[in-house]
PDB file of C-alpha atoms in Angstrom:
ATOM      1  CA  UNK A  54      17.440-119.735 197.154  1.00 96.00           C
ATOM      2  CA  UNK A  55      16.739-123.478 197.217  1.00 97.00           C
ATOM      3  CA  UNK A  56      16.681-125.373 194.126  1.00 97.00           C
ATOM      4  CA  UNK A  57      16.061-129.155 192.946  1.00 96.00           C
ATOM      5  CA  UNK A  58      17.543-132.393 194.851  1.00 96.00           C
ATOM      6  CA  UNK A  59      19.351-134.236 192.951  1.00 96.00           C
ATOM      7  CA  UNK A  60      17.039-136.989 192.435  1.00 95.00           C
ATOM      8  CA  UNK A  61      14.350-134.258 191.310  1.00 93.00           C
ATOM      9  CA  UNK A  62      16.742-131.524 189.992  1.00 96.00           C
ATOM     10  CA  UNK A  63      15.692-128.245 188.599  1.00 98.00           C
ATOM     11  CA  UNK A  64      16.295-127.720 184.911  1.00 97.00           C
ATOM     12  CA  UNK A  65      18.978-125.502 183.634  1.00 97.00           C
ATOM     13  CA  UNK A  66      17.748-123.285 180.336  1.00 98.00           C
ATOM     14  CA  UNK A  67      16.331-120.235 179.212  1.00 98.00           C
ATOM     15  CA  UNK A  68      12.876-120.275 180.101  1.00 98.00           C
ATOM     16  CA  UNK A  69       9.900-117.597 180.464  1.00 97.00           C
ATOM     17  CA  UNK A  70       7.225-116.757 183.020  1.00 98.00           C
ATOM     18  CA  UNK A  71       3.914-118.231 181.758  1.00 97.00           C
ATOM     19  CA  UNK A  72       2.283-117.662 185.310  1.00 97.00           C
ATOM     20  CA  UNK A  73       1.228-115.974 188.166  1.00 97.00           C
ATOM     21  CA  UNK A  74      -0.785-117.588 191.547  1.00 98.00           C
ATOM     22  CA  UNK A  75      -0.912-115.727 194.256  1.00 98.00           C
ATOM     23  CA  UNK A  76      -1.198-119.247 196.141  1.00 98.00           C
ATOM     24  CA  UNK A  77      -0.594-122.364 194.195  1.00 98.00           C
ATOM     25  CA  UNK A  78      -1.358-125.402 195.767  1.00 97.00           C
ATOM     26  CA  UNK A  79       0.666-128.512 195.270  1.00 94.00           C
ATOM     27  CA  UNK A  80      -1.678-131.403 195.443  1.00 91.00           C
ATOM     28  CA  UNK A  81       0.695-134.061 195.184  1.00 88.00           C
ATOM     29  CA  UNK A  82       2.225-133.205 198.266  1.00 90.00           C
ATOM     30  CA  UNK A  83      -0.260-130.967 200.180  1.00 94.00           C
ATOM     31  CA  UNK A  84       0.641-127.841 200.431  1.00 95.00           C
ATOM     32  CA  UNK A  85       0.836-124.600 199.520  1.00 98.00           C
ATOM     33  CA  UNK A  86       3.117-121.918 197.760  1.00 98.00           C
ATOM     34  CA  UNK A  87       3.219-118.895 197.607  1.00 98.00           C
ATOM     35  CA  UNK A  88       3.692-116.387 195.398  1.00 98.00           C
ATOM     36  CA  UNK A  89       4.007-118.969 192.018  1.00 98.00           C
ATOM     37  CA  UNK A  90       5.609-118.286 189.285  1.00 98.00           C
ATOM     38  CA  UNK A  91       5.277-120.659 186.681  1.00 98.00           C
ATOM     39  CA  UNK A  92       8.768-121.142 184.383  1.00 97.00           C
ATOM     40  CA  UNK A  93       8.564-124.911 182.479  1.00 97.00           C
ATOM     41  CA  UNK A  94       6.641-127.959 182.448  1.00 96.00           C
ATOM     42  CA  UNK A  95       9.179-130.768 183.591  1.00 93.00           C
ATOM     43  CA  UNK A  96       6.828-133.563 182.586  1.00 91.00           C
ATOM     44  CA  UNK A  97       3.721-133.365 181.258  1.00 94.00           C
ATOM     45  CA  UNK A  98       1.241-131.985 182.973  1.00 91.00           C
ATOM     46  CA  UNK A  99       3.811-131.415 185.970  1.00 92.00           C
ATOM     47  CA  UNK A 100       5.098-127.587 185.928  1.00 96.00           C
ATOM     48  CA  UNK A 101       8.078-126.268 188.123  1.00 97.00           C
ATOM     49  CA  UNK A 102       8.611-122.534 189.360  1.00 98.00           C
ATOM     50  CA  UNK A 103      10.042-120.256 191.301  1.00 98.00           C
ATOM     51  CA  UNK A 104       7.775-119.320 194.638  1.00 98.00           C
ATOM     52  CA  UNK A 105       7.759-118.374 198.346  1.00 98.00           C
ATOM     53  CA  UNK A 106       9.243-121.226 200.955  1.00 98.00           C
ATOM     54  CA  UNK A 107       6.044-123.999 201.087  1.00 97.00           C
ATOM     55  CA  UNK A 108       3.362-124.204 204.085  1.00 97.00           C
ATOM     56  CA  UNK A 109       1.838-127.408 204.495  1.00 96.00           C
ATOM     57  CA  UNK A 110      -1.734-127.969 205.411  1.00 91.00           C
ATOM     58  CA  UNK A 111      -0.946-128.655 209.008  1.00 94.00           C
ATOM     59  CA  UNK A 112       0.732-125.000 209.130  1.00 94.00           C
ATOM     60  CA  UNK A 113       4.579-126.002 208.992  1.00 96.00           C
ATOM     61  CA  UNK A 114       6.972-123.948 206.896  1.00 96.00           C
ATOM     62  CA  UNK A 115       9.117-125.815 205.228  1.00 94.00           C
ATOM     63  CA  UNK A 116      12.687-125.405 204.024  1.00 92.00           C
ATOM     64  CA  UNK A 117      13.435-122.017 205.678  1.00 90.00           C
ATOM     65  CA  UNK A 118      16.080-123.713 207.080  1.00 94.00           C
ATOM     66  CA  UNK A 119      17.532-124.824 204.292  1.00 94.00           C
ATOM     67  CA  UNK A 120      18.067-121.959 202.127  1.00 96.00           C
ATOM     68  CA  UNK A 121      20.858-122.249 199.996  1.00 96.00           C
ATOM     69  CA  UNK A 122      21.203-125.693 199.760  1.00 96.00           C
ATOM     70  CA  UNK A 123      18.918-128.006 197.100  1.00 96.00           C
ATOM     71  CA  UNK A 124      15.649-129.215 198.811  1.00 95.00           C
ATOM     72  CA  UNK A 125      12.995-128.822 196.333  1.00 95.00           C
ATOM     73  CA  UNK A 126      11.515-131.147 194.193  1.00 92.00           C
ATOM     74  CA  UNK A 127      12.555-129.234 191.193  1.00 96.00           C
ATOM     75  CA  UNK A 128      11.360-125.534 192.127  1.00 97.00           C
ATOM     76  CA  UNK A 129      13.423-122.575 193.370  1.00 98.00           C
ATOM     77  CA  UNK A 130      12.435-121.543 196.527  1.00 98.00           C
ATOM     78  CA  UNK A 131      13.125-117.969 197.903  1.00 97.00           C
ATOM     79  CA  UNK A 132      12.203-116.134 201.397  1.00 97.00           C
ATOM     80  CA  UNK A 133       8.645-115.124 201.550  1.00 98.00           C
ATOM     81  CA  UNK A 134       9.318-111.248 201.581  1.00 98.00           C
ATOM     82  CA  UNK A 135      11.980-112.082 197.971  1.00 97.00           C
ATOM     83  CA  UNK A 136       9.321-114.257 196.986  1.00 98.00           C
ATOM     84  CA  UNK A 137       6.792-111.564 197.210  1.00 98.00           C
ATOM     85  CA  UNK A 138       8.988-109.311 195.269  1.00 98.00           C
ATOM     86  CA  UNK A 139       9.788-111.231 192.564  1.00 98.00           C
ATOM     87  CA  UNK A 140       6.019-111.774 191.891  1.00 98.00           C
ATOM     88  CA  UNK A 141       4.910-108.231 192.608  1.00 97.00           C
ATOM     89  CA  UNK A 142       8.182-107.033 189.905  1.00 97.00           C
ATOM     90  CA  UNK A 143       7.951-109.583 187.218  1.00 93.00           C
ATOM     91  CA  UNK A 144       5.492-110.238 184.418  1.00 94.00           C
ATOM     92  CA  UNK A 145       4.310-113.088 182.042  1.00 97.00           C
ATOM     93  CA  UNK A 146       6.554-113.079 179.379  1.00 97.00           C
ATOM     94  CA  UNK A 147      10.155-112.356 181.786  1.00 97.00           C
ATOM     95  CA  UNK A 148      13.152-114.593 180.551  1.00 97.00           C
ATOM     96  CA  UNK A 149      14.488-116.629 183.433  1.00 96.00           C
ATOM     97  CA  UNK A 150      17.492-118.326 182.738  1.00 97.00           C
ATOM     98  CA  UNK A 151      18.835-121.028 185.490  1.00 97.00           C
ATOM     99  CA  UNK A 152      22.461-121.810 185.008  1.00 94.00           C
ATOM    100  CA  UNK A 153      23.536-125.227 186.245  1.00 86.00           C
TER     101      UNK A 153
END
């Protein structure tokens, strides 16, 4: 996985999964994730989550190369196919803790 940068890290806690989108779209920086699921509201109005590596509306992937390191602007990003999982597996309601 990918998590936050550290001027946009991802908040450790105990959280739960208040979401599914099959597709969410990130407007602020145009693009798309997939496979969303929603785990805490960093600011309001402003959620974070854990989801499928980004496309952006010119059709680049982003981040797949980047795996493992932080790169996000707060979410945790996994492969597509773990992403994919993860949403097919979990339900509204799952704990999610992130450890620092």
């Amino acid at each position: 996985i990918s998590s936050g940068m550290s001027n946009s890290p991802t908040m450790a806690g105990v959280f739960q999964v208040t979401e599914h989108i099959l597709n969410a779209y990130g407007e602020r920086w145009d693009l798309w994730m997939p496979h969303w699921l929603t785990i805490y509201e960093a600011v309001p109005g402003f959620t974070n989550g854990i989801h499928g590596l980004p496309l952006l509306h010119n059709g680049v992937r982003l981040w797949g190369n980047v795996l493992g390191k932080p790169a996000s602007y707060g979410c945790i990003i996994m492969t597509l196919s773990e992403a994919k999982d993860l949403y097919n597996w979990d339900q509204n309601g799952a704990v999610v803790e992130i450890k620092p």
